[in-house]
CSV table of N, CA and C in Angstrom, one decimal:
chain,number,residue,atom,x,y,z
W,116,MET,N,11.0,-23.8,1.7
W,116,MET,CA,11.2,-23.5,0.3
W,116,MET,C,12.0,-22.2,0.1
W,117,LYS,N,11.7,-21.2,1.0
W,117,LYS,CA,12.4,-20.0,1.0
W,117,LYS,C,13.9,-20.2,1.2
W,118,GLU,N,14.2,-21.1,2.2
W,118,GLU,CA,15.6,-21.3,2.5
W,118,GLU,C,16.3,-22.1,1.4
W,119,MET,N,15.5,-23.0,0.7
W,119,MET,CA,16.1,-23.7,-0.4
W,119,MET,C,16.5,-22.9,-1.6
W,120,GLN,N,15.8,-21.8,-1.8
W,120,GLN,CA,16.0,-20.9,-2.9
W,120,GLN,C,17.2,-19.9,-2.7
W,121,LYS,N,17.6,-19.8,-1.4
W,121,LYS,CA,18.8,-18.9,-1.1
W,121,LYS,C,20.1,-19.5,-1.6
W,122,PRO,N,21.0,-18.7,-2.0
W,122,PRO,CA,22.3,-19.2,-2.4
W,122,PRO,C,23.0,-19.9,-1.2
W,123,LEU,N,24.0,-20.8,-1.5
W,123,LEU,CA,24.7,-21.5,-0.4
W,123,LEU,C,25.7,-20.5,0.3
W,124,ALA,N,26.3,-19.7,-0.5
W,124,ALA,CA,27.3,-18.7,0.1
W,124,ALA,C,26.6,-17.5,0.6
W,125,ARG,N,26.8,-17.1,1.8
W,125,ARG,CA,26.2,-15.9,2.4
W,125,ARG,C,27.2,-14.8,2.2
W,126,SER,N,26.7,-13.6,1.9
W,126,SER,CA,27.5,-12.4,1.8
W,126,SER,C,27.2,-11.5,2.9
W,127,ILE,N,27.9,-10.4,2.9
W,127,ILE,CA,27.7,-9.3,4.0
W,127,ILE,C,26.4,-8.6,3.7
W,128,ALA,N,26.0,-8.6,2.5
W,128,ALA,CA,24.8,-7.8,2.1
W,128,ALA,C,23.5,-8.7,2.3
W,129,ASP,N,23.6,-9.9,2.9
W,129,ASP,CA,22.4,-10.7,3.1
W,129,ASP,C,21.5,-10.1,4.1
W,130,GLU,N,20.2,-9.8,3.7
W,130,GLU,CA,19.3,-9.2,4.6
W,130,GLU,C,18.8,-10.0,5.7
W,131,ASP,N,18.6,-11.3,5.5
W,131,ASP,CA,18.2,-12.2,6.6
W,131,ASP,C,19.2,-12.3,7.7
W,132,VAL,N,20.5,-12.5,7.3
W,132,VAL,CA,21.5,-12.6,8.3
W,132,VAL,C,21.6,-11.3,9.1
W,133,ASP,N,21.6,-10.2,8.4
W,133,ASP,CA,21.7,-8.9,9.0
W,133,ASP,C,20.6,-8.7,10.0
W,134,ARG,N,19.3,-9.0,9.6
W,134,ARG,CA,18.2,-8.9,10.5
W,134,ARG,C,18.3,-9.8,11.8
W,135,MET,N,18.8,-11.0,11.5
W,135,MET,CA,19.0,-12.0,12.6
W,135,MET,C,20.0,-11.4,13.6
W,136,LEU,N,21.1,-10.9,13.1
W,136,LEU,CA,22.2,-10.4,14.0
W,136,LEU,C,21.7,-9.1,14.8
W,137,ARG,N,20.9,-8.3,14.1
W,137,ARG,CA,20.4,-7.1,14.8
W,137,ARG,C,19.4,-7.4,15.9
W,138,GLU,N,18.6,-8.5,15.7
W,138,GLU,CA,17.6,-8.9,16.7
W,138,GLU,C,18.2,-9.7,17.9
W,139,GLN,N,19.4,-10.1,17.8
W,139,GLN,CA,20.0,-10.9,18.9
W,139,GLN,C,20.3,-10.0,20.1
W,140,GLU,N,20.0,-10.5,21.3
W,140,GLU,CA,20.3,-9.7,22.5
W,140,GLU,C,21.6,-10.2,23.1
W,141,ARG,N,22.5,-9.3,23.3
W,141,ARG,CA,23.9,-9.7,23.8
W,141,ARG,C,24.0,-9.3,25.2
W,142,GLU,N,24.8,-10.1,25.9
W,142,GLU,CA,25.0,-9.8,27.4
W,142,GLU,C,25.9,-8.6,27.5
W,143,GLY,N,25.5,-7.7,28.4
W,143,GLY,CA,26.3,-6.5,28.6
W,143,GLY,C,26.1,-5.4,27.6
W,144,ASP,N,25.0,-5.5,26.9
W,144,ASP,CA,24.7,-4.4,25.9
W,144,ASP,C,24.0,-3.3,26.6
W,145,PRO,N,24.7,-2.1,26.6
W,145,PRO,CA,24.1,-0.9,27.4
W,145,PRO,C,22.8,-0.4,26.7
W,146,MET,N,22.6,-0.6,25.5
W,146,MET,CA,21.4,0.0,24.8
W,146,MET,C,20.2,-1.0,24.8
W,147,ALA,N,20.4,-2.2,25.2
W,147,ALA,CA,19.4,-3.2,25.2
W,147,ALA,C,18.1,-2.8,26.0
W,148,ASN,N,18.3,-2.3,27.2
W,148,ASN,CA,17.1,-1.9,28.0
W,148,ASN,C,16.5,-0.7,27.4
W,149,PHE,N,17.2,0.3,26.8
W,149,PHE,CA,16.7,1.4,26.2
W,149,PHE,C,15.8,1.1,25.0
W,150,ILE,N,16.3,0.1,24.2
W,150,ILE,CA,15.6,-0.3,23.0
W,150,ILE,C,14.3,-1.0,23.4
W,151,LYS,N,14.4,-1.9,24.4
W,151,LYS,CA,13.2,-2.6,24.9
W,151,LYS,C,12.1,-1.6,25.3
W,152,LYS,N,12.5,-0.6,26.1
W,152,LYS,CA,11.6,0.5,26.6
W,152,LYS,C,10.9,1.2,25.4
W,153,ASN,N,11.7,1.6,24.4
W,153,ASN,CA,11.2,2.3,23.3
W,153,ASN,C,10.2,1.5,22.5
W,154,LYS,N,10.5,0.2,22.3
W,154,LYS,CA,9.6,-0.7,21.6
W,154,LYS,C,8.3,-0.8,22.3
W,155,ALA,N,8.4,-0.9,23.6
W,155,ALA,CA,7.1,-1.1,24.5
W,155,ALA,C,6.3,0.2,24.4
W,156,LYS,N,7.0,1.4,24.4
W,156,LYS,CA,6.2,2.7,24.2
W,156,LYS,C,5.6,2.8,22.9
W,157,GLU,N,6.3,2.4,21.8
W,157,GLU,CA,5.7,2.5,20.5
W,157,GLU,C,4.5,1.7,20.3
W,158,ASN,N,4.5,0.5,20.9
W,158,ASN,CA,3.3,-0.4,20.8
W,158,ASN,C,2.1,0.1,21.5
W,159,THR,N,2.3,0.8,22.6
W,159,THR,CA,1.2,1.3,23.4
W,159,THR,C,0.6,2.6,22.9
W,160,HIS,N,1.5,3.4,22.2
W,160,HIS,CA,1.0,4.7,21.6
W,160,HIS,C,0.3,4.6,20.3
W,161,LYS,N,0.4,3.5,19.6
W,161,LYS,CA,-0.3,3.4,18.3
W,161,LYS,C,-1.8,3.3,18.5
W,162,LYS,N,-2.5,4.3,17.9
W,162,LYS,CA,-3.9,4.2,17.9
W,162,LYS,C,-4.5,3.7,16.6
W,163,VAL,N,-5.4,2.9,16.8
W,163,VAL,CA,-6.1,2.3,15.6
W,163,VAL,C,-7.3,3.1,15.3
W,164,ARG,N,-7.3,3.8,14.2
W,164,ARG,CA,-8.4,4.7,13.8
W,164,ARG,C,-9.5,3.9,13.2
W,165,PRO,N,-10.8,4.2,13.5
W,165,PRO,CA,-11.9,3.5,12.9
W,165,PRO,C,-11.9,3.7,11.4
W,166,ARG,N,-12.4,2.7,10.7
W,166,ARG,CA,-12.5,2.8,9.2
W,166,ARG,C,-13.9,2.7,8.8
W,167,TYR,N,-14.2,3.1,7.6
W,167,TYR,CA,-15.6,3.0,7.0
W,167,TYR,C,-15.8,1.5,6.7
W,168,ASN,N,-17.0,1.0,7.1
W,168,ASN,CA,-17.3,-0.4,6.9
W,168,ASN,C,-18.5,-0.7,6.0
W,169,GLY,N,-19.0,0.3,5.3
W,169,GLY,CA,-20.2,0.2,4.6
W,169,GLY,C,-20.0,-0.4,3.2
W,170,PRO,N,-20.9,-0.2,2.3
W,170,PRO,CA,-20.7,-0.7,0.9
W,170,PRO,C,-19.6,0.0,0.2
W,171,ALA,N,-19.1,-0.7,-0.8
W,171,ALA,CA,-17.9,-0.1,-1.5
W,171,ALA,C,-18.3,1.3,-2.1
W,172,PRO,N,-17.4,2.3,-1.8
W,172,PRO,CA,-17.7,3.6,-2.3
W,172,PRO,C,-17.4,3.7,-3.8
W,173,PRO,N,-18.0,4.8,-4.4
W,173,PRO,CA,-17.7,5.0,-5.8
W,173,PRO,C,-16.2,5.4,-6.0
W,174,PRO,N,-15.6,5.1,-7.1
W,174,PRO,CA,-14.1,5.4,-7.2
W,174,PRO,C,-14.0,6.9,-7.4
W,175,ASN,N,-12.9,7.4,-6.9
W,175,ASN,CA,-12.6,8.9,-7.1
W,175,ASN,C,-11.2,9.0,-7.6
W,176,ARG,N,-10.8,10.1,-8.1
W,176,ARG,CA,-9.5,10.3,-8.8
W,176,ARG,C,-8.3,10.2,-7.9
W,177,PHE,N,-8.5,10.2,-6.6
W,177,PHE,CA,-7.3,10.1,-5.7
W,177,PHE,C,-7.3,8.8,-5.0
W,178,SER,N,-8.3,7.9,-5.2
W,178,SER,CA,-8.4,6.6,-4.5
W,178,SER,C,-8.4,6.8,-3.0
W,179,ILE,N,-9.1,7.8,-2.6
W,179,ILE,CA,-9.2,8.1,-1.1
W,179,ILE,C,-10.4,7.3,-0.6
W,180,TRP,N,-10.2,6.6,0.5
W,180,TRP,CA,-11.3,5.8,1.2
W,180,TRP,C,-12.1,6.8,1.9
W,181,PRO,N,-13.5,6.7,2.0
W,181,PRO,CA,-14.3,7.6,2.7
W,181,PRO,C,-14.1,7.6,4.2
W,182,GLY,N,-14.5,8.7,4.9
W,182,GLY,CA,-14.3,8.8,6.3
W,182,GLY,C,-15.2,7.8,7.1
W,183,TYR,N,-15.0,7.7,8.4
W,183,TYR,CA,-15.7,6.8,9.2
W,183,TYR,C,-17.2,7.1,9.3
W,184,HIS,N,-17.5,8.4,9.4
W,184,HIS,CA,-18.9,8.8,9.6
W,184,HIS,C,-19.7,9.0,8.3
W,185,TRP,N,-19.1,8.6,7.1
W,185,TRP,CA,-19.8,8.8,5.9
W,185,TRP,C,-21.1,7.9,5.9
W,186,ASP,N,-22.2,8.4,5.4
W,186,ASP,CA,-23.5,7.7,5.4
W,186,ASP,C,-23.7,6.9,4.1
W,187,GLY,N,-22.8,7.0,3.2
W,187,GLY,CA,-22.9,6.2,1.9
W,187,GLY,C,-23.7,6.9,0.8
W,188,VAL,N,-24.1,8.1,1.0
W,188,VAL,CA,-24.9,8.9,0.0
W,188,VAL,C,-23.9,9.7,-0.8
W,189,ASP,N,-23.9,9.6,-2.1
W,189,ASP,CA,-23.0,10.3,-3.0
W,189,ASP,C,-23.6,11.7,-3.3
W,190,ARG,N,-23.1,12.7,-2.8
W,190,ARG,CA,-23.6,14.1,-2.9
W,190,ARG,C,-22.8,14.9,-3.9
W,191,PHE,N,-22.1,14.3,-4.8
W,191,PHE,CA,-21.3,15.0,-5.8
W,191,PHE,C,-22.1,15.4,-7.0
W,192,ASN,N,-21.6,16.3,-7.8
W,192,ASN,CA,-22.3,16.8,-9.0
W,192,ASN,C,-22.1,16.0,-10.2
W,193,GLY,N,-21.4,14.8,-10.1
W,193,GLY,CA,-21.2,13.9,-11.2
W,193,GLY,C,-20.0,14.2,-12.0
W,194,TRP,N,-19.1,15.1,-11.6
W,194,TRP,CA,-18.0,15.5,-12.4
W,194,TRP,C,-17.0,14.4,-12.6
W,195,GLU,N,-16.7,13.6,-11.5
W,195,GLU,CA,-15.8,12.6,-11.5
W,195,GLU,C,-16.3,11.4,-12.4
W,196,GLN,N,-17.6,11.1,-12.3
W,196,GLN,CA,-18.1,10.0,-13.2
W,196,GLN,C,-18.0,10.4,-14.6
W,197,LYS,N,-18.2,11.7,-15.0
W,197,LYS,CA,-18.1,12.1,-16.4
W,197,LYS,C,-16.6,12.0,-16.8
W,198,ARG,N,-15.7,12.3,-15.9
W,198,ARG,CA,-14.3,12.3,-16.2
W,198,ARG,C,-13.9,10.8,-16.4
W,199,PHE,N,-14.3,9.9,-15.6
W,199,PHE,CA,-14.0,8.5,-15.8
W,199,PHE,C,-14.6,8.0,-17.1
W,200,ALA,N,-15.8,8.4,-17.4
W,200,ALA,CA,-16.4,7.9,-18.7
W,200,ALA,C,-15.6,8.5,-19.9
W,201,ARG,N,-15.2,9.7,-19.8
W,201,ARG,CA,-14.4,10.4,-20.9
W,201,ARG,C,-13.1,9.6,-21.1
W,202,LEU,N,-12.4,9.3,-20.0
W,202,LEU,CA,-11.1,8.6,-20.0
W,202,LEU,C,-11.3,7.2,-20.6
W,203,ALA,N,-12.3,6.5,-20.2
W,203,ALA,CA,-12.6,5.2,-20.8
W,203,ALA,C,-12.9,5.2,-22.2
W,204,GLY,N,-13.7,6.2,-22.7
W,204,GLY,CA,-14.0,6.4,-24.1
W,204,GLY,C,-12.8,6.7,-24.9
W,205,LYS,N,-11.9,7.5,-24.4
W,205,LYS,CA,-10.7,7.9,-25.1
W,205,LYS,C,-9.8,6.7,-25.2
W,206,LYS,N,-9.7,5.9,-24.2
W,206,LYS,CA,-8.9,4.6,-24.3
W,206,LYS,C,-9.5,3.7,-25.3
W,207,ALA,N,-10.8,3.5,-25.3
W,207,ALA,CA,-11.5,2.6,-26.3
W,207,ALA,C,-11.2,3.1,-27.7
W,208,VAL,N,-11.3,4.4,-28.0
W,208,VAL,CA,-11.0,4.9,-29.3
W,208,VAL,C,-9.6,4.7,-29.7
W,209,GLU,N,-8.6,4.9,-28.8
W,209,GLU,CA,-7.2,4.6,-29.1
W,209,GLU,C,-7.0,3.1,-29.4
W,210,GLU,N,-7.6,2.2,-28.7
W,210,GLU,CA,-7.5,0.8,-28.9
W,210,GLU,C,-8.1,0.4,-30.2
W,211,LEU,N,-9.3,1.0,-30.6
W,211,LEU,CA,-9.9,0.7,-31.8
W,211,LEU,C,-9.1,1.2,-33.0
W,212,ALA,N,-8.5,2.4,-32.8
W,212,ALA,CA,-7.6,2.9,-33.9
W,212,ALA,C,-6.4,2.1,-34.1
W,213,TYR,N,-5.8,1.6,-33.0
W,213,TYR,CA,-4.6,0.7,-33.2
W,213,TYR,C,-5.0,-0.6,-33.9
W,214,LYS,N,-6.1,-1.2,-33.5
W,214,LYS,CA,-6.5,-2.5,-34.1
W,214,LYS,C,-6.8,-2.2,-35.6
W,215,TRP,N,-7.4,-1.1,-35.9
W,215,TRP,CA,-7.7,-0.8,-37.3
W,215,TRP,C,-6.4,-0.7,-38.1
W,216,SER,N,-5.4,0.0,-37.5
W,216,SER,CA,-4.2,0.2,-38.2
W,216,SER,C,-3.3,-1.0,-38.4
W,217,VAL,N,-3.5,-2.1,-37.6
W,217,VAL,CA,-2.7,-3.3,-37.8
W,217,VAL,C,-3.5,-4.5,-38.2
W,218,GLU,N,-4.7,-4.3,-38.7
W,218,GLU,CA,-5.6,-5.4,-39.0
W,218,GLU,C,-5.1,-6.1,-40.3
W,219,ASP,N,-4.4,-5.5,-41.2
W,219,ASP,CA,-4.0,-6.1,-42.5
W,219,ASP,C,-2.6,-6.6,-42.4
W,220,MET,N,-2.0,-6.7,-41.3
W,220,MET,CA,-0.6,-7.1,-41.2
W,220,MET,C,-0.5,-8.6,-41.2
């Protein structure tokens, strides 16, 4: 389906053709061995950091996921919950005011 949706004429700016040409290995390419070694090194050096797997954390203003060692207990003073409630209330009032202003149209 993806191939069917592409135009019949290919241009220089076609991303699929460009990617295909870049991935081809050519005979006598002096950089081919260097690139292979670098790709192999990149794959071995990537560390997978552990992630938090507990219940869904409460939302925070930066959408930051909790750390791996978090025990799931919310020890905050409630400021962010109050902020979210205030923002939701403000949005509800704005929506109600808009509906009231256009109800007789």
